[in-house]
Amino acid sequence: MVSTLARPGRVIATKLVLLQAGVVLATASVMALAINVDWGKSALIGGGIFVIANAAFASCAFLFSGARAAKFVVASFFSGEVLKISLTVVLFVLAYLYIEVELVPLKLAYLLALGINILAPVLFINNNK
């Protein structure tokens, strides 16, 4: 029963990460075709940073559920958020230091994925009561 409590959240998180990944891939493809391959690569890296970090958070956030595991739920959300921020910083540092990226598409794709993270959950809310 405890795992059934977290199932709706896991489903929404999975849909959100898949939607973000799809939009990032589409954006990178359009940039690669419309502008040049370097812009597409940079957009893929920028959006990928957010998608990877968000997927890591989602996997940590739903490890526990139920009232008996309340402390574990809070701890897993906190540790998931720390992991997400740490991964974001490390991946940006690696991208800046070791990969030649264009900054405009890198940051635009990251912000696009962030915007999806903010706005898309409204699409997944079940309005049937």
mmCIF file with all atom_site columns, C-alpha atoms in Angstrom:
data_model
loop_
_atom_site.group_PDB
_atom_site.id
_atom_site.type_symbol
_atom_site.label_atom_id
_atom_site.label_alt_id
_atom_site.label_comp_id
_atom_site.label_asym_id
_atom_site.label_entity_id
_atom_site.label_seq_id
_atom_site.pdbx_PDB_ins_code
_atom_site.Cartn_x
_atom_site.Cartn_y
_atom_site.Cartn_z
_atom_site.occupancy
_atom_site.B_iso_or_equiv
_atom_site.pdbx_formal_charge
_atom_site.auth_seq_id
_atom_site.auth_comp_id
_atom_site.auth_asym_id
_atom_site.auth_atom_id
_atom_site.pdbx_PDB_model_num
ATOM 1   C CA . MET A 1 1   ? 0.000   0.000  0.000   1.00 0.00 ? 1   MET A CA 1
ATOM 2   C CA . VAL A 1 2   ? 2.801   2.395  0.781   1.00 0.00 ? 2   VAL A CA 1
ATOM 3   C CA . SER A 1 3   ? 4.210   2.177  -2.730  1.00 0.00 ? 3   SER A CA 1
ATOM 4   C CA . THR A 1 4   ? 0.756   2.885  -4.160  1.00 0.00 ? 4   THR A CA 1
ATOM 5   C CA . LEU A 1 5   ? 0.730   6.240  -2.357  1.00 0.00 ? 5   LEU A CA 1
ATOM 6   C CA . ALA A 1 6   ? 3.736   7.459  -4.317  1.00 0.00 ? 6   ALA A CA 1
ATOM 7   C CA . ARG A 1 7   ? 2.661   6.021  -7.674  1.00 0.00 ? 7   ARG A CA 1
ATOM 8   C CA . PRO A 1 8   ? 0.739   9.113  -8.929  1.00 0.00 ? 8   PRO A CA 1
ATOM 9   C CA . GLY A 1 9   ? 3.713   11.328 -8.124  1.00 0.00 ? 9   GLY A CA 1
ATOM 10  C CA . ARG A 1 10  ? 6.098   8.958  -9.856  1.00 0.00 ? 10  ARG A CA 1
ATOM 11  C CA . VAL A 1 11  ? 3.887   8.870  -12.945 1.00 0.00 ? 11  VAL A CA 1
ATOM 12  C CA . ILE A 1 12  ? 3.710   12.667 -13.134 1.00 0.00 ? 12  ILE A CA 1
ATOM 13  C CA . ALA A 1 13  ? 7.470   12.990 -12.587 1.00 0.00 ? 13  ALA A CA 1
ATOM 14  C CA . THR A 1 14  ? 8.172   10.442 -15.329 1.00 0.00 ? 14  THR A CA 1
ATOM 15  C CA . LYS A 1 15  ? 5.852   12.227 -17.760 1.00 0.00 ? 15  LYS A CA 1
ATOM 16  C CA . LEU A 1 16  ? 7.483   15.551 -16.934 1.00 0.00 ? 16  LEU A CA 1
ATOM 17  C CA . VAL A 1 17  ? 11.035  14.273 -17.480 1.00 0.00 ? 17  VAL A CA 1
ATOM 18  C CA . LEU A 1 18  ? 10.022  12.610 -20.764 1.00 0.00 ? 18  LEU A CA 1
ATOM 19  C CA . LEU A 1 19  ? 8.281   15.805 -21.933 1.00 0.00 ? 19  LEU A CA 1
ATOM 20  C CA . GLN A 1 20  ? 11.374  17.836 -21.082 1.00 0.00 ? 20  GLN A CA 1
ATOM 21  C CA . ALA A 1 21  ? 13.637  15.393 -22.911 1.00 0.00 ? 21  ALA A CA 1
ATOM 22  C CA . GLY A 1 22  ? 11.393  15.490 -25.983 1.00 0.00 ? 22  GLY A CA 1
ATOM 23  C CA . VAL A 1 23  ? 11.258  19.275 -26.077 1.00 0.00 ? 23  VAL A CA 1
ATOM 24  C CA . VAL A 1 24  ? 15.029  19.520 -25.603 1.00 0.00 ? 24  VAL A CA 1
ATOM 25  C CA . LEU A 1 25  ? 15.624  17.058 -28.456 1.00 0.00 ? 25  LEU A CA 1
ATOM 26  C CA . ALA A 1 26  ? 13.213  18.929 -30.707 1.00 0.00 ? 26  ALA A CA 1
ATOM 27  C CA . THR A 1 27  ? 14.778  22.284 -29.841 1.00 0.00 ? 27  THR A CA 1
ATOM 28  C CA . ALA A 1 28  ? 18.296  20.984 -30.470 1.00 0.00 ? 28  ALA A CA 1
ATOM 29  C CA . SER A 1 29  ? 17.208  19.500 -33.795 1.00 0.00 ? 29  SER A CA 1
ATOM 30  C CA . VAL A 1 30  ? 15.585  22.729 -34.922 1.00 0.00 ? 30  VAL A CA 1
ATOM 31  C CA . MET A 1 31  ? 18.629  24.763 -33.898 1.00 0.00 ? 31  MET A CA 1
ATOM 32  C CA . ALA A 1 32  ? 20.967  22.352 -35.670 1.00 0.00 ? 32  ALA A CA 1
ATOM 33  C CA . LEU A 1 33  ? 18.922  22.574 -38.868 1.00 0.00 ? 33  LEU A CA 1
ATOM 34  C CA . ALA A 1 34  ? 18.069  26.272 -38.742 1.00 0.00 ? 34  ALA A CA 1
ATOM 35  C CA . ILE A 1 35  ? 21.330  27.769 -37.501 1.00 0.00 ? 35  ILE A CA 1
ATOM 36  C CA . ASN A 1 36  ? 24.201  25.286 -37.363 1.00 0.00 ? 36  ASN A CA 1
ATOM 37  C CA . VAL A 1 37  ? 25.304  22.033 -35.751 1.00 0.00 ? 37  VAL A CA 1
ATOM 38  C CA . ASP A 1 38  ? 27.235  23.783 -32.965 1.00 0.00 ? 38  ASP A CA 1
ATOM 39  C CA . TRP A 1 39  ? 24.076  25.528 -31.804 1.00 0.00 ? 39  TRP A CA 1
ATOM 40  C CA . GLY A 1 40  ? 22.183  22.247 -31.863 1.00 0.00 ? 40  GLY A CA 1
ATOM 41  C CA . LYS A 1 41  ? 24.918  20.506 -29.867 1.00 0.00 ? 41  LYS A CA 1
ATOM 42  C CA . SER A 1 42  ? 25.012  23.340 -27.341 1.00 0.00 ? 42  SER A CA 1
ATOM 43  C CA . ALA A 1 43  ? 21.227  23.321 -26.979 1.00 0.00 ? 43  ALA A CA 1
ATOM 44  C CA . LEU A 1 44  ? 21.283  19.567 -26.435 1.00 0.00 ? 44  LEU A CA 1
ATOM 45  C CA . ILE A 1 45  ? 23.933  19.920 -23.748 1.00 0.00 ? 45  ILE A CA 1
ATOM 46  C CA . GLY A 1 46  ? 22.159  22.798 -22.000 1.00 0.00 ? 46  GLY A CA 1
ATOM 47  C CA . GLY A 1 47  ? 18.774  21.109 -21.976 1.00 0.00 ? 47  GLY A CA 1
ATOM 48  C CA . GLY A 1 48  ? 20.363  17.776 -21.137 1.00 0.00 ? 48  GLY A CA 1
ATOM 49  C CA . ILE A 1 49  ? 21.933  19.255 -18.024 1.00 0.00 ? 49  ILE A CA 1
ATOM 50  C CA . PHE A 1 50  ? 18.517  20.182 -16.701 1.00 0.00 ? 50  PHE A CA 1
ATOM 51  C CA . VAL A 1 51  ? 16.862  16.917 -17.728 1.00 0.00 ? 51  VAL A CA 1
ATOM 52  C CA . ILE A 1 52  ? 19.590  14.794 -16.109 1.00 0.00 ? 52  ILE A CA 1
ATOM 53  C CA . ALA A 1 53  ? 19.482  16.797 -12.888 1.00 0.00 ? 53  ALA A CA 1
ATOM 54  C CA . ASN A 1 54  ? 15.685  16.723 -12.783 1.00 0.00 ? 54  ASN A CA 1
ATOM 55  C CA . ALA A 1 55  ? 15.590  12.963 -13.394 1.00 0.00 ? 55  ALA A CA 1
ATOM 56  C CA . ALA A 1 56  ? 18.050  12.457 -10.526 1.00 0.00 ? 56  ALA A CA 1
ATOM 57  C CA . PHE A 1 57  ? 15.837  14.547 -8.247  1.00 0.00 ? 57  PHE A CA 1
ATOM 58  C CA . ALA A 1 58  ? 12.710  12.661 -9.270  1.00 0.00 ? 58  ALA A CA 1
ATOM 59  C CA . SER A 1 59  ? 14.315  9.310  -8.574  1.00 0.00 ? 59  SER A CA 1
ATOM 60  C CA . CYS A 1 60  ? 15.386  10.438 -5.100  1.00 0.00 ? 60  CYS A CA 1
ATOM 61  C CA . ALA A 1 61  ? 12.152  12.243 -4.274  1.00 0.00 ? 61  ALA A CA 1
ATOM 62  C CA . PHE A 1 62  ? 9.898   9.213  -4.545  1.00 0.00 ? 62  PHE A CA 1
ATOM 63  C CA . LEU A 1 63  ? 12.018  6.620  -2.767  1.00 0.00 ? 63  LEU A CA 1
ATOM 64  C CA . PHE A 1 64  ? 9.753   6.618  0.293   1.00 0.00 ? 64  PHE A CA 1
ATOM 65  C CA . SER A 1 65  ? 6.070   7.246  0.951   1.00 0.00 ? 65  SER A CA 1
ATOM 66  C CA . GLY A 1 66  ? 3.535   6.949  3.725   1.00 0.00 ? 66  GLY A CA 1
ATOM 67  C CA . ALA A 1 67  ? 3.042   8.496  7.134   1.00 0.00 ? 67  ALA A CA 1
ATOM 68  C CA . ARG A 1 68  ? 5.383   6.056  8.875   1.00 0.00 ? 68  ARG A CA 1
ATOM 69  C CA . ALA A 1 69  ? 8.223   7.111  6.616   1.00 0.00 ? 69  ALA A CA 1
ATOM 70  C CA . ALA A 1 70  ? 7.623   10.866 6.957   1.00 0.00 ? 70  ALA A CA 1
ATOM 71  C CA . LYS A 1 71  ? 11.199  11.567 8.066   1.00 0.00 ? 71  LYS A CA 1
ATOM 72  C CA . PHE A 1 72  ? 12.555  9.497  5.190   1.00 0.00 ? 72  PHE A CA 1
ATOM 73  C CA . VAL A 1 73  ? 10.287  11.299 2.718   1.00 0.00 ? 73  VAL A CA 1
ATOM 74  C CA . VAL A 1 74  ? 11.575  14.691 3.853   1.00 0.00 ? 74  VAL A CA 1
ATOM 75  C CA . ALA A 1 75  ? 15.175  13.465 3.845   1.00 0.00 ? 75  ALA A CA 1
ATOM 76  C CA . SER A 1 76  ? 14.838  11.997 0.344   1.00 0.00 ? 76  SER A CA 1
ATOM 77  C CA . PHE A 1 77  ? 13.360  15.250 -1.011  1.00 0.00 ? 77  PHE A CA 1
ATOM 78  C CA . PHE A 1 78  ? 16.144  17.254 0.628   1.00 0.00 ? 78  PHE A CA 1
ATOM 79  C CA . SER A 1 79  ? 18.887  14.937 -0.596  1.00 0.00 ? 79  SER A CA 1
ATOM 80  C CA . GLY A 1 80  ? 17.305  14.871 -4.063  1.00 0.00 ? 80  GLY A CA 1
ATOM 81  C CA . GLU A 1 81  ? 17.360  18.653 -4.228  1.00 0.00 ? 81  GLU A CA 1
ATOM 82  C CA . VAL A 1 82  ? 20.969  18.774 -3.067  1.00 0.00 ? 82  VAL A CA 1
ATOM 83  C CA . LEU A 1 83  ? 21.849  16.184 -5.715  1.00 0.00 ? 83  LEU A CA 1
ATOM 84  C CA . LYS A 1 84  ? 19.987  18.170 -8.386  1.00 0.00 ? 84  LYS A CA 1
ATOM 85  C CA . ILE A 1 85  ? 21.789  21.417 -7.598  1.00 0.00 ? 85  ILE A CA 1
ATOM 86  C CA . SER A 1 86  ? 25.164  19.684 -7.308  1.00 0.00 ? 86  SER A CA 1
ATOM 87  C CA . LEU A 1 87  ? 24.692  17.852 -10.604 1.00 0.00 ? 87  LEU A CA 1
ATOM 88  C CA . THR A 1 88  ? 23.661  21.071 -12.313 1.00 0.00 ? 88  THR A CA 1
ATOM 89  C CA . VAL A 1 89  ? 26.753  22.903 -11.112 1.00 0.00 ? 89  VAL A CA 1
ATOM 90  C CA . VAL A 1 90  ? 29.120  20.031 -11.952 1.00 0.00 ? 90  VAL A CA 1
ATOM 91  C CA . LEU A 1 91  ? 27.628  19.499 -15.407 1.00 0.00 ? 91  LEU A CA 1
ATOM 92  C CA . PHE A 1 92  ? 27.799  23.209 -16.253 1.00 0.00 ? 92  PHE A CA 1
ATOM 93  C CA . VAL A 1 93  ? 31.414  23.350 -15.095 1.00 0.00 ? 93  VAL A CA 1
ATOM 94  C CA . LEU A 1 94  ? 32.272  20.295 -17.205 1.00 0.00 ? 94  LEU A CA 1
ATOM 95  C CA . ALA A 1 95  ? 30.492  21.799 -20.221 1.00 0.00 ? 95  ALA A CA 1
ATOM 96  C CA . TYR A 1 96  ? 32.304  25.130 -19.872 1.00 0.00 ? 96  TYR A CA 1
ATOM 97  C CA . LEU A 1 97  ? 35.739  23.613 -19.272 1.00 0.00 ? 97  LEU A CA 1
ATOM 98  C CA . TYR A 1 98  ? 35.872  20.594 -21.558 1.00 0.00 ? 98  TYR A CA 1
ATOM 99  C CA . ILE A 1 99  ? 33.361  21.143 -24.361 1.00 0.00 ? 99  ILE A CA 1
ATOM 100 C CA . GLU A 1 100 ? 33.314  24.019 -26.785 1.00 0.00 ? 100 GLU A CA 1
ATOM 101 C CA . VAL A 1 101 ? 29.761  25.284 -26.465 1.00 0.00 ? 101 VAL A CA 1
ATOM 102 C CA . GLU A 1 102 ? 27.855  28.288 -27.675 1.00 0.00 ? 102 GLU A CA 1
ATOM 103 C CA . LEU A 1 103 ? 26.529  30.074 -24.599 1.00 0.00 ? 103 LEU A CA 1
ATOM 104 C CA . VAL A 1 104 ? 23.289  31.425 -26.078 1.00 0.00 ? 104 VAL A CA 1
ATOM 105 C CA . PRO A 1 105 ? 21.716  28.092 -27.113 1.00 0.00 ? 105 PRO A CA 1
ATOM 106 C CA . LEU A 1 106 ? 23.139  26.344 -24.033 1.00 0.00 ? 106 LEU A CA 1
ATOM 107 C CA . LYS A 1 107 ? 21.413  28.749 -21.677 1.00 0.00 ? 107 LYS A CA 1
ATOM 108 C CA . LEU A 1 108 ? 18.264  29.099 -23.796 1.00 0.00 ? 108 LEU A CA 1
ATOM 109 C CA . ALA A 1 109 ? 17.691  25.344 -23.837 1.00 0.00 ? 109 ALA A CA 1
ATOM 110 C CA . TYR A 1 110 ? 18.352  25.148 -20.093 1.00 0.00 ? 110 TYR A CA 1
ATOM 111 C CA . LEU A 1 111 ? 15.836  27.929 -19.460 1.00 0.00 ? 111 LEU A CA 1
ATOM 112 C CA . LEU A 1 112 ? 13.325  26.280 -21.802 1.00 0.00 ? 112 LEU A CA 1
ATOM 113 C CA . ALA A 1 113 ? 13.551  23.043 -19.824 1.00 0.00 ? 113 ALA A CA 1
ATOM 114 C CA . LEU A 1 114 ? 13.229  25.040 -16.605 1.00 0.00 ? 114 LEU A CA 1
ATOM 115 C CA . GLY A 1 115 ? 10.121  26.741 -17.974 1.00 0.00 ? 115 GLY A CA 1
ATOM 116 C CA . ILE A 1 116 ? 8.612   23.380 -18.832 1.00 0.00 ? 116 ILE A CA 1
ATOM 117 C CA . ASN A 1 117 ? 9.360   22.250 -15.287 1.00 0.00 ? 117 ASN A CA 1
ATOM 118 C CA . ILE A 1 118 ? 7.410   25.218 -13.968 1.00 0.00 ? 118 ILE A CA 1
ATOM 119 C CA . LEU A 1 119 ? 4.443   25.232 -16.367 1.00 0.00 ? 119 LEU A CA 1
ATOM 120 C CA . ALA A 1 120 ? 3.874   21.646 -17.552 1.00 0.00 ? 120 ALA A CA 1
ATOM 121 C CA . PRO A 1 121 ? 2.619   20.051 -14.300 1.00 0.00 ? 121 PRO A CA 1
ATOM 122 C CA . VAL A 1 122 ? -0.643  21.913 -14.895 1.00 0.00 ? 122 VAL A CA 1
ATOM 123 C CA . LEU A 1 123 ? -1.181  19.667 -17.926 1.00 0.00 ? 123 LEU A CA 1
ATOM 124 C CA . PHE A 1 124 ? -0.907  16.532 -15.794 1.00 0.00 ? 124 PHE A CA 1
ATOM 125 C CA . ILE A 1 125 ? -3.361  17.484 -13.071 1.00 0.00 ? 125 ILE A CA 1
ATOM 126 C CA . ASN A 1 126 ? -6.471  15.308 -13.178 1.00 0.00 ? 126 ASN A CA 1
ATOM 127 C CA . ASN A 1 127 ? -9.499  17.604 -13.012 1.00 0.00 ? 127 ASN A CA 1
ATOM 128 C CA . ASN A 1 128 ? -11.994 14.744 -12.498 1.00 0.00 ? 128 ASN A CA 1
ATOM 129 C CA . LYS A 1 129 ? -13.229 14.740 -8.919  1.00 0.00 ? 129 LYS A CA 1
#
